[in-house]
Amino acid sequence: MSTGLKREHDARFPVARPLAFGQVYATLERLRARGLVHAAASVKVDGPERTPYAMTEAGRAELERWLTEVEAPSPFVSNPLSVKVTLALLTTDEAVAEDYLRRQREAHLQRMREYTRLKVERPSSLLEVLAADYALTHLDADLRWIDAAMSRVADLNKEIHSCPGP
Amino acid sequence: MPRPMITPAPHVVSATAPEVVLSGRELVKSYGSSLALRGASVELRRGEILAVTGPSGSGKSTLLLCLAGVLRLDSGEIRFDGRRIDDAGESARSALRRREFGVLFQFGQLVAEMTAAENVALPLLLGGARRRPAQAAARGWLARLGIAELSDELPSEMSGGQSQRVAVARALVTEPAVLFADEPTGALDTLAGEAVMTELTRVARDAGTAVLLVTHDARVASYGDREIVVRDGLIR
């Protein structure tokens, strides 16, 4: 059953990180322990024995509750690009930070070209187009940040070197 | 940042060394006391789509207008197919723009009183073509862009995206070597803009037309093969 679930997940979310088998087993076991799914009798069809799982009534109710729940925007934004720019200014100079930003911009745009071609040349489904849209939007947001950082790097350098830090 | 699960092969523009179709070297252009280009150099290869990006006011549209021969340089040189063109007279530059260059702006600037087919045929008629073959070619280009059904519509009867696709057909009907596109999706919503960019890049690649694509939008730039960034009148 875990093979089928993994295959289904990876097909439905084509640009997401592929699901690990161990994660499927662990999650099913957690759901079973909470009474949200139950294992039916094992079946053997063309190969190893498989255990089908089905949602319980409590599981269906939990799913419906979860579907109406708004995801909270993350309170913390992890930005490894910003960390690198700050450390470049602290330990080297403005030119190193600017050069890094330029190369990071090109790497981002290259990835955006790949997603754009995926959409334009051979999308296999609308799900894939939507997944590429999501990736493109996030890469675009990073890229705008890179452009803003590029414009502010000189001022940031002055600020960093004018105050001793917290 | 996860890699795409399905990564397309890099787009191959040419199997041989790319040939430069248009180049600008050390381009300087000012408006009064304001310096818009401060020695920018650029090369456009045959058949490639080159995105020119940069902040607002950085000089990217001025670069396009200089390369297209619309604006005169203060200094520097521009070559098309190896021939110097920046020092040519107005009539020679005008002929070059008609025969070898196509232009596409943010607002398609279609003639309101003309149908889509008449708008697309216009550059051919201005170049001396006869009406009937020009109309046939125009309808052919509208079909290539997937909007044959709009041939007899007036611009006022079309959506923004449809108008812009007609403008793409008009810019390409003379089969120019270079298409200059300045913010071609700037007036469109995301999906209409994507449709225009998808068709523009598809037909330009099919026709082997090089595109100089000025945009402030990275999602539009990602349709290109390569990017140059203009900042403070220089290529950075």
Coordinates of C-alpha atoms in Angstrom, one line a residue:
Chain A
M1 CA 0.0 0.0 0.0
S2 CA 2.9 2.4 0.8
T3 CA 4.2 2.0 -2.7
G4 CA 0.8 3.0 -4.1
L5 CA 0.6 6.0 -1.8
K6 CA 4.1 7.1 -2.6
R7 CA 3.4 6.8 -6.3
E8 CA 0.2 8.8 -6.0
H9 CA 1.8 11.5 -4.0
D10 CA 4.8 11.9 -6.3
A11 CA 2.5 12.1 -9.4
R12 CA 0.1 14.6 -7.8
F13 CA 2.8 16.9 -6.6
P14 CA 5.3 16.7 -9.4
V15 CA 7.9 19.2 -8.3
A16 CA 7.7 18.5 -4.6
R17 CA 10.3 16.5 -2.8
P18 CA 9.5 12.8 -3.4
L19 CA 8.0 11.0 -0.4
A20 CA 10.2 8.5 1.4
F21 CA 8.9 5.0 2.1
G22 CA 9.7 5.3 5.8
Q23 CA 7.7 8.5 6.0
V24 CA 4.6 6.6 4.5
Y25 CA 4.9 3.8 7.0
A26 CA 5.4 6.1 10.0
T27 CA 2.5 8.4 9.0
L28 CA 0.1 5.5 8.5
E29 CA 1.1 4.1 11.8
R30 CA 0.4 7.4 13.6
L31 CA -2.9 7.8 11.8
R32 CA -3.9 4.2 12.8
A33 CA -2.9 4.8 16.4
R34 CA -5.2 7.9 16.5
G35 CA -8.0 5.9 15.0
L36 CA -8.1 7.9 11.8
V37 CA -7.4 5.0 9.5
H38 CA -7.7 1.2 9.8
A39 CA -5.9 -1.6 8.1
A40 CA -8.1 -4.0 6.1
A41 CA -7.2 -7.6 5.5
S42 CA -4.0 -8.1 3.5
V43 CA -4.3 -9.0 -0.1
K44 CA -1.9 -10.5 -2.5
V45 CA -2.1 -9.5 -6.1
D46 CA 0.8 -10.2 -8.5
G47 CA 3.6 -9.9 -6.0
P48 CA 4.1 -9.3 -2.3
E49 CA 1.2 -9.1 0.2
R50 CA -0.3 -5.6 0.5
T51 CA -2.2 -4.0 3.3
P52 CA -4.9 -1.6 2.2
Y53 CA -5.8 1.2 4.6
A54 CA -9.1 3.0 4.7
M55 CA -10.3 6.2 6.5
T56 CA -12.4 5.7 9.5
E57 CA -15.4 8.0 10.2
A58 CA -13.2 9.9 12.6
G59 CA -10.5 10.1 9.9
R60 CA -13.1 11.6 7.4
A61 CA -14.2 14.2 10.0
E62 CA -10.5 15.1 10.7
L63 CA -9.9 15.5 7.0
E64 CA -12.9 17.8 6.5
R65 CA -11.8 19.9 9.5
W66 CA -8.2 20.2 8.1
L67 CA -9.4 21.1 4.6
T68 CA -11.2 24.2 6.0
E69 CA -8.3 25.3 8.2
V70 CA -6.2 28.2 6.9
E71 CA -2.4 27.6 7.0
A72 CA -0.7 30.1 9.3
P73 CA 1.9 32.2 7.4
S74 CA 5.3 31.3 8.9
P75 CA 6.3 33.7 11.7
F76 CA 10.0 33.2 10.8
V77 CA 11.5 33.6 7.4
S78 CA 14.7 31.7 6.8
N79 CA 16.8 33.5 4.2
P80 CA 20.1 31.8 3.5
L81 CA 20.8 34.4 0.8
S82 CA 20.6 37.2 3.4
V83 CA 22.9 35.3 5.8
K84 CA 25.5 35.0 3.0
V85 CA 25.4 38.7 2.1
T86 CA 25.7 39.7 5.7
L87 CA 28.6 37.4 6.4
A88 CA 30.3 38.5 3.1
L89 CA 30.1 42.2 4.3
L90 CA 31.3 41.3 7.8
T91 CA 34.3 39.2 6.7
T92 CA 35.2 40.5 3.3
D93 CA 33.9 43.5 1.3
E94 CA 31.1 45.0 -0.8
A95 CA 32.5 43.6 -4.1
V96 CA 32.3 40.0 -2.8
A97 CA 28.7 40.5 -1.7
E98 CA 27.7 42.1 -5.0
D99 CA 29.4 39.4 -7.0
Y100 CA 27.6 36.7 -5.0
L101 CA 24.2 38.4 -5.6
R102 CA 24.9 38.6 -9.3
R103 CA 25.7 34.9 -9.5
Q104 CA 22.8 34.0 -7.3
R105 CA 20.5 36.0 -9.6
E106 CA 21.7 34.2 -12.6
A107 CA 21.3 30.8 -10.9
H108 CA 17.7 31.7 -9.9
L109 CA 16.9 32.9 -13.4
Q110 CA 18.3 29.7 -14.9
R111 CA 16.0 27.7 -12.7
M112 CA 13.1 29.9 -13.7
R113 CA 14.0 29.3 -17.4
E114 CA 13.8 25.5 -16.7
Y115 CA 10.3 25.8 -15.1
T116 CA 9.1 28.2 -17.9
R117 CA 10.2 25.7 -20.6
L118 CA 8.6 22.9 -18.6
K119 CA 5.3 24.8 -18.8
V120 CA 5.7 26.0 -22.4
E121 CA 7.2 23.0 -24.1
R122 CA 5.8 19.8 -22.6
P123 CA 3.5 20.1 -19.6
S124 CA 2.0 16.7 -18.9
S125 CA -0.9 18.0 -16.9
L126 CA -2.4 21.2 -15.3
L127 CA -1.1 19.9 -12.0
E128 CA 2.5 20.2 -13.4
V129 CA 1.7 23.7 -14.7
L130 CA 0.4 24.8 -11.3
A131 CA 3.4 23.3 -9.5
A132 CA 5.7 25.1 -11.9
D133 CA 3.7 28.3 -11.3
Y134 CA 4.3 27.9 -7.5
A135 CA 8.0 27.4 -8.0
L136 CA 8.3 30.3 -10.5
T137 CA 6.4 32.7 -8.1
H138 CA 8.7 31.8 -5.2
L139 CA 11.9 32.1 -7.3
D140 CA 10.6 35.4 -8.6
A141 CA 10.1 36.6 -5.0
D142 CA 13.7 35.7 -4.2
L143 CA 14.9 37.4 -7.3
R144 CA 13.1 40.6 -6.4
W145 CA 14.8 40.4 -3.0
I146 CA 18.2 39.9 -4.7
D147 CA 17.6 43.1 -6.8
A148 CA 16.6 45.0 -3.7
A149 CA 19.6 43.7 -1.9
M150 CA 21.9 44.7 -4.8
S151 CA 20.6 48.3 -4.6
R152 CA 21.1 48.4 -0.8
V153 CA 24.4 46.6 -0.4
A154 CA 26.5 49.8 -0.2
D155 CA 24.2 51.2 2.6
L156 CA 24.1 47.8 4.3
N157 CA 27.9 47.7 4.3
K158 CA 28.0 51.1 6.0
E159 CA 25.4 50.1 8.6
I160 CA 27.2 46.9 9.4
H161 CA 30.6 48.6 9.9
S162 CA 29.3 51.6 11.7
C163 CA 27.7 49.7 14.6
P164 CA 29.4 47.0 16.7
G165 CA 26.5 44.6 16.6
P166 CA 24.1 43.4 19.3
Chain B
M1 CA 15.6 25.0 -3.5
P2 CA 14.5 21.7 -4.9
R3 CA 15.4 20.8 -8.4
P4 CA 12.4 20.3 -10.8
M5 CA 11.5 16.7 -10.9
I6 CA 11.4 16.9 -14.6
T7 CA 14.2 19.0 -15.9
P8 CA 14.0 19.8 -19.6
A9 CA 17.2 19.7 -21.7
P10 CA 18.8 23.1 -22.0
H11 CA 17.5 24.9 -25.1
V12 CA 19.9 24.6 -28.0
V13 CA 19.9 27.8 -30.2
S14 CA 22.4 26.5 -32.7
A15 CA 24.6 23.5 -33.1
T16 CA 27.5 25.7 -34.4
A17 CA 29.0 28.8 -32.8
P18 CA 26.3 31.4 -32.5
E19 CA 26.6 34.2 -35.0
V20 CA 26.2 37.8 -33.9
V21 CA 23.4 39.5 -35.8
L22 CA 23.3 42.8 -34.0
S23 CA 25.9 44.4 -31.7
G24 CA 26.3 47.7 -29.9
R25 CA 29.7 48.8 -28.6
E26 CA 30.4 51.5 -26.0
L27 CA 27.0 53.1 -26.5
V28 CA 26.5 56.5 -25.0
K29 CA 23.2 58.4 -25.1
S30 CA 22.0 61.4 -23.1
Y31 CA 18.8 63.3 -22.8
G32 CA 19.9 66.9 -22.1
S33 CA 22.1 66.7 -19.1
S34 CA 20.9 63.2 -18.1
L35 CA 23.1 60.4 -19.2
A36 CA 20.9 57.3 -20.1
L37 CA 23.6 55.0 -21.5
R38 CA 27.2 55.4 -20.3
G39 CA 29.1 53.0 -22.6
A40 CA 26.9 49.9 -22.8
S41 CA 28.0 47.0 -25.0
V42 CA 25.8 44.2 -26.1
E43 CA 25.7 41.4 -28.6
L44 CA 22.5 39.7 -30.0
R45 CA 23.0 36.3 -31.6
R46 CA 21.0 35.0 -34.5
G47 CA 17.8 33.3 -33.4
E48 CA 18.3 33.9 -29.7
I49 CA 16.0 35.5 -27.2
L50 CA 18.0 38.0 -25.1
A51 CA 16.2 39.4 -22.1
V52 CA 17.3 42.9 -21.1
T53 CA 16.3 43.6 -17.5
G54 CA 17.1 46.2 -14.9
P55 CA 15.4 48.7 -12.6
S56 CA 13.0 51.4 -13.9
G57 CA 15.1 54.2 -15.4
S58 CA 18.2 52.1 -15.8
G59 CA 18.5 52.7 -19.6
K60 CA 17.1 49.5 -20.9
S61 CA 14.4 51.0 -23.2
T62 CA 17.0 53.6 -24.4
L63 CA 19.3 50.7 -25.3
L64 CA 16.5 49.1 -27.3
L65 CA 15.6 52.4 -29.1
C66 CA 19.3 53.0 -30.0
L67 CA 19.8 49.5 -31.3
A68 CA 16.6 49.7 -33.3
G69 CA 17.9 52.9 -34.9
V70 CA 15.0 55.0 -33.5
L71 CA 17.3 57.2 -31.4
R72 CA 20.7 58.6 -32.5
L73 CA 23.7 57.9 -30.3
D74 CA 26.0 60.4 -28.8
S75 CA 28.9 58.0 -29.4
G76 CA 29.6 54.3 -29.9
E77 CA 28.8 52.1 -32.8
I78 CA 26.0 49.6 -33.8
R79 CA 26.5 46.9 -36.3
F80 CA 23.8 44.8 -38.0
D81 CA 25.0 41.7 -39.9
G82 CA 28.5 43.1 -39.5
R83 CA 27.7 46.4 -41.2
R84 CA 27.8 49.6 -39.3
I85 CA 24.4 51.2 -39.1
D86 CA 24.5 54.0 -36.5
D87 CA 26.1 56.4 -39.0
A88 CA 23.5 55.7 -41.8
G89 CA 21.2 58.4 -42.9
E90 CA 17.5 58.6 -41.8
S91 CA 16.1 57.0 -45.0
A92 CA 18.6 54.1 -44.9
R93 CA 17.8 53.5 -41.2
S94 CA 14.1 53.7 -41.9
A95 CA 14.4 51.1 -44.7
L96 CA 16.4 48.9 -42.3
R97 CA 13.7 49.1 -39.7
R98 CA 11.0 48.2 -42.3
R99 CA 12.9 45.2 -43.8
E100 CA 15.0 43.7 -41.0
F101 CA 13.5 44.9 -37.7
G102 CA 10.2 44.3 -36.0
V103 CA 9.0 46.3 -33.0
L104 CA 6.5 45.5 -30.3
F105 CA 5.6 47.8 -27.4
Q106 CA 3.6 47.4 -24.2
F107 CA 0.4 48.6 -25.8
G108 CA 0.1 46.9 -29.2
Q109 CA -0.7 50.3 -30.8
L110 CA -2.9 48.8 -33.4
V111 CA -4.7 51.2 -35.8
A112 CA -8.2 51.4 -34.3
E113 CA -10.0 51.8 -37.6
M114 CA -8.4 48.7 -39.2
T115 CA -9.2 45.0 -38.8
A116 CA -6.6 42.6 -37.3
A117 CA -5.7 41.4 -40.8
E118 CA -5.4 45.0 -42.1
N119 CA -3.2 45.9 -39.2
V120 CA -0.9 42.9 -39.7
A121 CA -0.7 43.6 -43.5
L122 CA 0.3 47.2 -42.9
P123 CA 4.1 46.7 -42.7
L124 CA 4.1 44.7 -45.9
L125 CA 2.0 47.4 -47.7
L126 CA 4.4 50.1 -46.5
G127 CA 7.2 48.0 -47.9
G128 CA 5.6 48.0 -51.3
A129 CA 3.8 44.7 -51.3
R130 CA 0.5 44.3 -53.2
R131 CA -2.7 44.3 -51.2
R132 CA -3.9 40.7 -51.9
P133 CA -0.6 38.9 -51.1
A134 CA -0.1 41.1 -48.1
Q135 CA -3.6 40.3 -46.8
A136 CA -3.0 36.6 -47.4
A137 CA 0.4 36.7 -45.5
A138 CA -1.3 38.6 -42.7
R139 CA -4.0 36.0 -42.3
G140 CA -1.4 33.3 -42.4
W141 CA 0.5 34.9 -39.5
L142 CA -2.7 35.4 -37.5
A143 CA -3.3 31.6 -38.0
R144 CA 0.2 30.8 -36.8
L145 CA -0.5 32.8 -33.6
G146 CA -3.8 30.8 -33.1
I147 CA -6.1 33.8 -33.7
A148 CA -7.3 33.3 -37.3
E149 CA -10.8 33.9 -36.1
L150 CA -9.9 37.5 -35.2
S151 CA -8.9 38.4 -38.8
D152 CA -11.9 40.6 -39.5
E153 CA -12.3 42.0 -36.0
L154 CA -11.5 45.6 -35.0
P155 CA -9.1 46.2 -32.1
S156 CA -12.0 47.5 -30.0
E157 CA -13.6 44.1 -30.2
M158 CA -10.6 42.3 -28.8
S159 CA -9.2 41.7 -25.3
G160 CA -5.8 43.1 -24.3
G161 CA -4.2 39.7 -24.8
Q162 CA -5.7 39.2 -28.3
S163 CA -4.7 42.7 -29.4
Q164 CA -1.1 42.0 -28.3
R165 CA -1.0 38.7 -30.2
V166 CA -2.2 40.7 -33.3
A167 CA 0.7 43.1 -32.6
V168 CA 3.1 40.1 -32.4
A169 CA 1.9 39.0 -35.9
R170 CA 2.3 42.5 -37.2
A171 CA 5.8 42.7 -35.8
L172 CA 6.8 39.4 -37.4
V173 CA 4.9 39.6 -40.7
T174 CA 8.0 41.0 -42.6
E175 CA 10.0 38.0 -41.2
P176 CA 12.5 40.4 -39.6
A177 CA 16.0 39.3 -38.5
V178 CA 15.5 41.0 -35.1
L179 CA 12.4 41.7 -33.1
F180 CA 12.6 44.5 -30.5
A181 CA 10.0 43.9 -27.8
D182 CA 9.7 46.5 -25.0
E183 CA 7.6 45.3 -22.0
P184 CA 5.4 43.3 -24.4
T185 CA 3.2 42.0 -21.5
G186 CA 3.3 45.0 -19.3
A187 CA -0.3 45.8 -19.8
L188 CA -1.6 42.3 -19.4
D189 CA -2.7 40.1 -16.5
T190 CA -0.5 37.1 -15.7
L191 CA -2.3 34.4 -17.8
A192 CA -2.8 36.7 -20.8
G193 CA 0.9 37.7 -20.6
E194 CA 1.9 34.1 -20.5
A195 CA -0.1 33.3 -23.5
V196 CA 1.5 36.2 -25.4
M197 CA 5.0 35.2 -24.4
T198 CA 4.4 31.5 -25.2
E199 CA 3.2 32.4 -28.7
L200 CA 5.8 35.1 -29.3
T201 CA 8.8 32.9 -28.4
R202 CA 7.4 29.9 -30.3
V203 CA 6.9 31.8 -33.6
A204 CA 10.1 33.8 -33.2
R205 CA 12.1 30.5 -32.7
D206 CA 10.3 28.9 -35.7
A207 CA 11.1 31.9 -37.9
G208 CA 14.7 32.1 -36.6
T209 CA 14.1 35.7 -35.5
A210 CA 16.4 37.0 -32.7
V211 CA 14.4 38.9 -30.0
L212 CA 15.7 41.7 -27.8
L213 CA 13.2 41.5 -25.0
V214 CA 13.2 44.4 -22.6
T215 CA 11.4 43.7 -19.3
H216 CA 11.4 44.5 -15.6
D217 CA 9.7 41.1 -14.9
A218 CA 11.8 38.1 -14.2
R219 CA 9.0 35.7 -15.2
V220 CA 9.0 37.3 -18.7
A221 CA 12.8 37.3 -18.8
S222 CA 12.7 33.5 -18.1
Y223 CA 11.3 33.0 -21.6
G224 CA 14.7 34.1 -22.9
D225 CA 17.9 32.1 -23.5
R226 CA 20.1 34.7 -21.9
E227 CA 19.9 37.8 -19.8
I228 CA 21.8 41.1 -19.5
V229 CA 21.1 43.5 -16.7
V230 CA 21.3 47.2 -17.3
R231 CA 22.1 49.4 -14.2
D232 CA 22.8 53.1 -14.4
G233 CA 23.3 53.0 -18.2
L234 CA 25.8 50.1 -18.1
I235 CA 25.5 46.4 -18.7
R236 CA 26.4 44.8 -15.3

